[in-house]
Coordinates of C-alpha atoms in Angstrom, one line a residue:
M1 CA 108.5 80.9 128.9
T2 CA 105.8 80.0 126.4
F3 CA 105.4 81.8 123.1
E4 CA 102.2 83.4 124.4
E5 CA 104.0 84.7 127.5
F6 CA 106.7 86.1 125.2
I7 CA 104.1 88.0 123.1
L8 CA 102.4 89.3 126.3
A9 CA 105.8 90.6 127.6
A10 CA 106.3 92.5 124.4
R11 CA 102.9 94.1 124.6
E12 CA 103.4 95.1 128.2
K13 CA 106.5 97.0 127.1
Q14 CA 104.4 98.6 124.3
A15 CA 106.5 97.1 121.6
S16 CA 105.3 97.3 118.0
D17 CA 107.5 94.5 116.6
I18 CA 109.5 91.5 117.7
H19 CA 112.6 90.2 115.8
L20 CA 113.6 86.6 116.5
T21 CA 116.7 84.9 115.1
V22 CA 117.9 81.5 116.2
G23 CA 121.2 81.9 118.1
S24 CA 120.6 85.6 118.8
E25 CA 118.8 87.6 121.6
P26 CA 115.2 88.6 121.0
V27 CA 114.8 92.2 120.0
F28 CA 111.8 94.5 120.4
R29 CA 110.9 97.7 118.5
I30 CA 109.8 100.2 121.2
N31 CA 109.0 103.8 120.2
G32 CA 110.5 103.2 116.8
D33 CA 113.9 101.9 118.0
L34 CA 115.2 98.3 118.2
T35 CA 115.8 97.4 121.8
K36 CA 117.3 94.3 123.5
V37 CA 115.3 93.5 126.6
E38 CA 117.5 92.5 129.5
E39 CA 115.1 90.1 131.3
L40 CA 114.6 88.2 128.0
S41 CA 118.3 88.2 126.9
K42 CA 118.7 84.6 128.1
V43 CA 115.5 83.3 126.5
P44 CA 116.8 80.9 123.9
V45 CA 115.4 81.4 120.4
S46 CA 115.1 77.9 119.0
N47 CA 114.0 76.4 115.7
R48 CA 111.1 74.8 117.6
M49 CA 109.9 78.2 119.0
I50 CA 109.6 79.7 115.5
L51 CA 108.3 76.6 113.7
S52 CA 105.6 76.2 116.4
L53 CA 103.9 79.2 114.7
L54 CA 103.4 77.3 111.4
D55 CA 100.8 74.7 110.5
A56 CA 101.8 71.6 108.5
D57 CA 101.1 73.2 105.2
Q58 CA 103.0 76.3 106.0
E59 CA 106.0 74.3 107.3
E60 CA 106.1 72.2 104.1
R61 CA 106.1 75.4 102.0
F62 CA 108.8 76.9 104.2
N63 CA 110.9 73.8 103.8
N64 CA 110.5 74.1 100.0
G65 CA 112.1 77.6 100.1
E66 CA 109.2 79.9 100.7
D67 CA 109.0 82.8 103.2
I68 CA 105.7 82.5 105.1
D69 CA 103.6 85.5 105.8
F70 CA 100.5 85.0 108.0
V71 CA 98.4 86.2 110.9
F72 CA 97.9 84.3 114.2
E73 CA 95.7 85.0 117.2
L74 CA 96.3 84.3 120.9
K75 CA 93.6 83.0 123.3
N76 CA 93.0 86.5 124.6
G77 CA 92.1 87.7 121.1
N78 CA 95.4 89.6 120.4
R79 CA 96.4 89.3 116.8
Q80 CA 99.9 89.3 115.3
R81 CA 101.3 89.4 111.7
A82 CA 104.4 87.2 111.2
N83 CA 106.9 86.6 108.5
V84 CA 109.1 83.5 108.9
Y85 CA 112.3 83.4 106.8
R86 CA 115.9 82.2 106.8
T87 CA 119.1 84.3 107.2
L88 CA 122.5 82.7 106.7
G89 CA 120.9 79.3 107.1
R90 CA 119.2 80.2 110.4
L91 CA 115.5 80.5 111.1
A92 CA 114.2 84.0 111.8
C93 CA 110.9 85.7 112.3
A94 CA 109.5 89.2 112.3
I95 CA 106.3 89.7 114.2
R96 CA 104.1 92.9 114.0
L97 CA 101.8 93.2 117.1
L98 CA 98.5 94.3 115.8
N99 CA 96.3 96.6 117.8
S100 CA 93.1 95.2 119.2
N101 CA 91.6 98.5 120.5
L102 CA 91.2 101.4 118.2
P103 CA 92.2 104.7 119.8
T104 CA 90.1 107.9 119.4
M105 CA 91.0 111.0 117.4
E106 CA 91.4 112.9 120.7
E107 CA 93.7 110.3 122.2
L108 CA 96.1 110.5 119.2
R109 CA 95.7 114.3 119.0
L110 CA 94.6 114.1 115.4
P111 CA 93.3 117.3 113.8
P112 CA 89.5 117.9 113.6
I113 CA 89.7 118.1 109.8
L114 CA 89.5 114.2 109.9
K115 CA 86.0 114.4 111.1
E116 CA 85.0 116.6 108.3
L117 CA 86.6 114.2 105.8
S118 CA 84.6 111.4 107.2
K119 CA 81.4 113.2 106.1
K120 CA 82.4 113.0 102.4
R121 CA 80.1 110.9 100.3
S122 CA 82.5 110.3 97.4
G123 CA 86.1 110.9 96.3
L124 CA 89.6 109.6 97.2
I125 CA 91.3 110.1 100.6
L126 CA 94.9 108.9 100.8
V127 CA 97.1 108.4 103.8
T128 CA 100.8 108.1 103.0
G129 CA 104.0 107.4 104.9
V130 CA 106.7 104.8 105.5
S131 CA 105.9 101.3 106.8
G132 CA 104.8 101.3 110.4
C133 CA 103.9 105.0 110.7
G134 CA 100.2 104.3 111.6
K135 CA 98.5 104.9 108.2
T136 CA 96.0 102.1 108.8
T137 CA 95.2 103.4 112.3
T138 CA 94.4 106.9 111.0
L139 CA 92.1 105.6 108.2
S140 CA 90.5 103.1 110.6
I141 CA 89.6 106.0 113.0
I142 CA 87.9 107.7 110.0
L143 CA 86.1 104.5 109.2
D144 CA 85.0 104.1 112.8
F145 CA 83.6 107.6 112.8
I146 CA 81.6 106.8 109.6
N147 CA 80.5 103.4 111.0
K148 CA 79.1 105.1 114.1
S149 CA 77.5 108.2 112.4
R150 CA 75.7 107.2 109.2
P151 CA 73.8 104.2 107.7
C152 CA 76.0 103.0 104.8
H153 CA 77.7 99.9 103.5
I154 CA 81.5 99.8 104.2
V155 CA 83.8 97.2 102.5
T156 CA 87.4 97.0 103.7
I157 CA 90.2 95.1 101.8
E158 CA 93.2 94.5 104.0
D159 CA 96.4 92.4 104.3
P160 CA 95.9 91.6 107.1
V161 CA 92.8 92.9 108.9
E162 CA 94.4 95.1 111.6
Y163 CA 91.3 96.4 113.5
R164 CA 88.1 94.5 113.7
H165 CA 85.1 96.9 113.5
D166 CA 81.8 96.0 115.2
Q167 CA 78.6 96.7 113.3
G168 CA 77.5 100.3 114.1
I169 CA 74.9 102.4 112.3
A170 CA 76.7 101.2 109.1
T171 CA 77.0 97.7 107.7
I172 CA 80.6 96.8 107.5
Q173 CA 82.3 93.8 105.9
Q174 CA 86.1 93.2 106.2
R175 CA 87.9 91.1 103.6
E176 CA 91.4 89.7 104.3
I177 CA 93.8 89.0 101.4
G178 CA 94.7 85.3 101.4
R179 CA 91.8 84.2 103.6
D180 CA 88.7 85.8 102.0
V181 CA 90.0 87.0 98.6
K182 CA 93.1 86.4 96.6
S183 CA 94.3 89.9 95.7
F184 CA 93.5 93.7 96.1
G185 CA 92.6 94.0 92.5
Y186 CA 90.2 91.0 92.5
A187 CA 88.6 92.3 95.8
L188 CA 88.2 95.8 94.4
R189 CA 86.5 94.6 91.2
S190 CA 84.2 92.4 93.3
A191 CA 83.5 95.2 95.8
L192 CA 82.0 97.4 93.0
R193 CA 79.3 94.7 92.6
E194 CA 78.6 94.6 96.4
D195 CA 76.7 97.9 96.6
P196 CA 79.3 99.7 98.7
D197 CA 79.2 103.3 99.8
V198 CA 82.7 103.3 101.4
I199 CA 85.7 101.2 100.3
F200 CA 88.9 101.0 102.3
V201 CA 91.9 99.7 100.4
G202 CA 94.6 98.6 102.8
E203 CA 97.4 99.4 100.4
M204 CA 97.6 100.6 96.8
R205 CA 100.6 98.5 95.6
D206 CA 100.4 98.5 91.9
Y207 CA 98.8 100.2 88.8
E208 CA 95.8 97.8 88.7
T209 CA 94.8 98.6 92.3
M210 CA 95.3 102.3 91.8
Q211 CA 93.3 102.4 88.6
L212 CA 90.4 100.4 90.2
A213 CA 90.4 102.7 93.3
V214 CA 90.3 105.8 91.1
T215 CA 87.5 104.3 89.1
A216 CA 85.5 103.4 92.3
A217 CA 85.9 107.1 93.5
E218 CA 84.8 108.3 90.0
T219 CA 81.6 106.2 90.2
G220 CA 80.4 107.8 93.4
H221 CA 82.1 105.9 96.2
L222 CA 84.2 107.2 99.0
V223 CA 87.5 105.4 98.7
L224 CA 90.1 105.4 101.5
A225 CA 93.5 104.0 100.8
T226 CA 97.1 103.9 102.0
L227 CA 100.2 104.5 99.9
H228 CA 103.9 104.2 100.6
T229 CA 105.4 107.6 99.9
R230 CA 107.0 110.5 101.8
G231 CA 105.0 113.7 101.5
A232 CA 101.6 114.5 100.3
V233 CA 102.8 115.9 97.0
H234 CA 104.8 112.8 96.2
A235 CA 101.6 110.7 96.6
V236 CA 100.1 112.3 93.4
N237 CA 103.3 111.7 91.5
R238 CA 103.5 108.1 92.8
I239 CA 100.1 107.3 91.3
V240 CA 100.8 109.0 88.0
D241 CA 104.3 107.4 87.6
A242 CA 102.7 104.0 88.1
C243 CA 100.6 104.5 85.0
P244 CA 101.6 103.6 81.5
H245 CA 103.1 106.7 79.8
N246 CA 100.2 107.1 77.3
I247 CA 97.5 107.4 80.0
Q248 CA 99.4 109.6 82.6
Q249 CA 97.6 112.7 81.5
Q250 CA 94.3 110.9 81.8
M251 CA 95.2 109.9 85.4
L252 CA 96.0 113.5 86.2
V253 CA 92.6 114.6 85.0
Q254 CA 90.9 111.8 87.0
L255 CA 92.8 112.7 90.2
S256 CA 91.9 116.4 89.8
Q257 CA 88.2 115.4 89.8
I258 CA 88.2 113.0 92.7
L259 CA 91.0 113.8 95.1
E260 CA 89.6 115.0 98.4
C261 CA 92.6 114.8 100.6
V262 CA 96.2 113.5 100.9
I263 CA 97.6 113.0 104.4
S264 CA 101.3 112.3 104.9
Q265 CA 102.0 110.9 108.3
S266 CA 105.2 110.5 110.4
L267 CA 105.5 109.0 113.9
M268 CA 107.8 110.7 116.3
P269 CA 108.9 109.8 119.8
L270 CA 107.5 111.9 122.6
K271 CA 109.9 114.0 124.7
D272 CA 108.9 112.2 127.9
G273 CA 109.5 108.7 126.4
S274 CA 105.8 107.6 126.9
G275 CA 105.2 106.7 123.3
R276 CA 104.9 108.3 119.9
I277 CA 102.8 111.0 118.3
A278 CA 101.7 111.4 114.6
A279 CA 102.6 114.5 112.7
L280 CA 100.2 115.0 109.8
E281 CA 100.9 116.9 106.6
I282 CA 97.5 117.7 104.9
L283 CA 96.7 118.5 101.3
L284 CA 93.0 119.2 100.6
G285 CA 91.4 118.9 97.2
T286 CA 90.6 122.5 96.8
D287 CA 90.0 124.1 93.4
A288 CA 93.5 125.5 93.4
A289 CA 95.0 122.1 94.1
R290 CA 92.8 120.4 91.5
N291 CA 93.8 122.9 88.8
L292 CA 97.5 122.3 89.5
I293 CA 97.1 118.5 89.4
R294 CA 95.2 118.7 86.1
S295 CA 97.9 120.9 84.6
N296 CA 100.7 118.6 85.8
K297 CA 102.1 121.3 88.1
C298 CA 102.3 119.2 91.2
H299 CA 105.5 120.8 92.2
Q300 CA 103.5 124.0 93.0
L301 CA 101.1 122.2 95.4
E302 CA 103.3 123.1 98.4
T303 CA 102.5 126.7 97.8
V304 CA 98.8 125.9 97.9
M305 CA 99.3 124.0 101.2
Q306 CA 101.1 127.0 102.7
Q307 CA 98.3 129.3 101.7
G308 CA 95.5 127.0 102.8
K309 CA 96.0 127.0 106.6
A310 CA 92.6 128.4 107.2
Q311 CA 91.0 125.5 105.3
G312 CA 92.9 122.9 107.3
M313 CA 96.0 122.4 105.2
K314 CA 99.4 122.0 106.9
M315 CA 103.0 121.3 105.9
M316 CA 104.9 118.6 107.8
D317 CA 107.4 121.0 109.3
E318 CA 104.5 123.2 110.6
A319 CA 103.0 120.2 112.3
I320 CA 106.5 119.4 113.8
M321 CA 106.9 123.0 115.0
D322 CA 103.5 122.9 116.7
F323 CA 104.5 119.8 118.7
Y324 CA 107.9 121.3 119.6
R325 CA 106.2 124.5 120.8
S326 CA 103.8 122.4 122.9
G327 CA 106.7 120.7 124.6
L328 CA 105.7 117.3 123.2
I329 CA 108.9 116.6 121.2
S330 CA 112.6 117.6 121.7
R331 CA 114.6 119.8 119.4
E332 CA 116.7 116.8 118.2
I333 CA 113.6 114.9 117.2
A334 CA 112.1 117.9 115.5
L335 CA 115.2 118.3 113.3
T336 CA 115.5 114.5 112.7
Y337 CA 112.0 114.3 111.2
A338 CA 112.0 117.7 109.4
S339 CA 111.4 117.9 105.7
D340 CA 113.8 120.8 105.4
R341 CA 116.2 120.5 108.3
N342 CA 118.1 123.8 107.7
E343 CA 114.9 125.9 107.4
L344 CA 113.4 124.3 110.5
S345 CA 116.6 124.8 112.4
G346 CA 116.5 128.5 111.7
K347 CA 112.9 128.7 113.0
L348 CA 113.8 126.8 116.1

């Protein structure tokens, strides 16, 4: 079996990730769980198989002790992100299978509030959640809607570029960290001189990137970004906590002026085993929410979310309950992903 055939087999089984370790069976992540695939259990994972992914420069860096992170593309256009490393002296590789086709909002059962958010002309929209929960997909769907609906300049900064967007009504440029630009911070500073209307930041990893993204939103741009946190409320705290202590209050004031929405996302297995579905917790930048952020009373934002259902806000457990009532997820899955297991158990 060639490496390309191996990747195609994983995609056919709708895997999201592949884990290879020399001397062990290949493992796929399917619907969120690691799975050994019986028909591939006897496929030998060799040093040659993993090293074949690296070019001469990457192999030299790897032999000098570096882990190698890169993107590679197959002949059919499918793209994969890979990380090659060592474990107990053996070669290993983790491969993320990137999506080539962007699904629609309707296919993913995303709430219609996302279309309203795509009409914003300035401000900050955040999508948060754990790694691999589909944050980039959700923001890319919003970007695609903008790209097809209004003439503007979109600049994306990603590591790596997951979805390639064709030029629509908008003009769109996609910059990849490591290939087109050296860092998120550098790319953001440069983007502000490139006459953008919309800026997509693949991940806000550090204070510099967060501050530049906030500044871009303050100066009249629509900024879309992802953040690794659980829960919409924690996203605000995460940004503030990343700031030096003496400017945390200033950041609270800035966020209260520019925050349009925080979406917290969680992927859950469907009851029929056909895939996964995204549950979305939504905090909108209403006057009430902005006042609490400005006053550093973020712990009260959940009350605002509970009272803002008519405006499109939703708590995570409410989204989970909706899926359970619709028969899309099981009781066990609902309780596993609940923010408050005891309270949701009572409602179920």
